[in-house]
Coordinates of C-alpha atoms in Angstrom, one line a residue:
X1 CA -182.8 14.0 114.0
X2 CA -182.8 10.0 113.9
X3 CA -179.6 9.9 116.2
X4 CA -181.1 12.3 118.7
X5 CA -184.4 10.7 119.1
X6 CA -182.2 7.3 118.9
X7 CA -180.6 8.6 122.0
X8 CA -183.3 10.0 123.7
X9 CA -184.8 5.9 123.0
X10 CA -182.1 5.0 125.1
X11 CA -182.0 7.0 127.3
X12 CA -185.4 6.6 128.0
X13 CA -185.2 2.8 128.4
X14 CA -181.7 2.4 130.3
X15 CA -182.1 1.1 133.7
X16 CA -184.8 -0.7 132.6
X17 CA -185.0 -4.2 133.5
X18 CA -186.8 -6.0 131.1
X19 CA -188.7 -9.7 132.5
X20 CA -187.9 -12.9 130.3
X21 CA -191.5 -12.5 129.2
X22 CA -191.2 -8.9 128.2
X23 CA -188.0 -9.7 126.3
X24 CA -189.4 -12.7 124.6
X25 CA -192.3 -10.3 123.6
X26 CA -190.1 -7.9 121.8
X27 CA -188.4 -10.7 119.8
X28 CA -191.4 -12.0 118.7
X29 CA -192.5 -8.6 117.4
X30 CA -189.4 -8.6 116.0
X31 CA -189.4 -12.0 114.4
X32 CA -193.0 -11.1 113.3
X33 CA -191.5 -7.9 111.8
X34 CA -189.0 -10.0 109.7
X35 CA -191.3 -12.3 108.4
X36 CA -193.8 -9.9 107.3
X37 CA -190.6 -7.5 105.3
X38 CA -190.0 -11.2 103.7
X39 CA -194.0 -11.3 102.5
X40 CA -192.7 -8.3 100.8
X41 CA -190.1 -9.3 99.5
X42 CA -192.0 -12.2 97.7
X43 CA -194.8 -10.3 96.5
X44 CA -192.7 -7.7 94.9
X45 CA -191.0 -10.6 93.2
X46 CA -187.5 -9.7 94.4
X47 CA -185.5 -12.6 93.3
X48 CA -182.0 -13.2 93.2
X49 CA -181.8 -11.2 90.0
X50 CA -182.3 -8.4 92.0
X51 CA -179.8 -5.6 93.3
X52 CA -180.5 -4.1 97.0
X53 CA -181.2 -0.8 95.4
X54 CA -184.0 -2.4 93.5
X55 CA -185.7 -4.0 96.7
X56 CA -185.5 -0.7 98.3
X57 CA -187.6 1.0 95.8
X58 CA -189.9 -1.9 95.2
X59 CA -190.5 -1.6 99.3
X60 CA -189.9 1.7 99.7
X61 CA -193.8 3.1 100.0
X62 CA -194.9 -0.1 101.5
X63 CA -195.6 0.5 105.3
X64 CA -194.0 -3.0 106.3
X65 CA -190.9 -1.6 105.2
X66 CA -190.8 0.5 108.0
X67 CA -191.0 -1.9 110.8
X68 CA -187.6 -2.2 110.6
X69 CA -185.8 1.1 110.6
X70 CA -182.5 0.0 110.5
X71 CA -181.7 0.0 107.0
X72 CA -178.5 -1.8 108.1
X73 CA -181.0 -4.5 109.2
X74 CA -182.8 -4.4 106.4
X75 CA -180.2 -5.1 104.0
X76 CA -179.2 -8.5 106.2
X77 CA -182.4 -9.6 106.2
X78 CA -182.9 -8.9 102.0
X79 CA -179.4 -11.2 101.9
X80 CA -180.8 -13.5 104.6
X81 CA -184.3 -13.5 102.3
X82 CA -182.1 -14.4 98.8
X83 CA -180.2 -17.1 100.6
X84 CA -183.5 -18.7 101.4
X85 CA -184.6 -18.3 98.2
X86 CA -181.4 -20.2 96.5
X87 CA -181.7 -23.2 99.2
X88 CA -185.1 -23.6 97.7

């Protein structure tokens, strides 16, 4: 079911032509997305003694977790997050 409606997504939006605006809009969201999955990150007090499978379940029934759906992209962003956290 998440390929197909992936596909129908696409579909939907090819041929599209998105303005500069409209694109910076969607990497904003985006952006805003990523920052707010960090927020809960921190306040679940995922550190780097942590393992991915335990931020997932931490975040899991949180509804910022879902603003991303890629869990692919989610995964970067918890090793982009623990980076951060050991430059600090």
């Amino acid at each position: 079911e998440g390929m197909e409606s992936q596909d129908a997504r696409a579909t939907a939006f090819r041929g599209i032509k998105l303005s500069r605006r409209e694109e910076e809009g969607l990497l904003d969201v985006t952006e805003q997305s990523r920052k707010r999955i960090k927020q809960l990150m921190k306040e679940k007090h995922i550190d780097a003694s942590k393992k991915w499978d335990d931020c997932c379940n931490l975040c899991k029934d949180d509804p910022r977790w879902d603003l991303i759906s890629s869990m692919q992209d989610k995964k970067a962003l918890f090793s982009e997050y623990l980076n951060e956290l050991r430059k600090n």
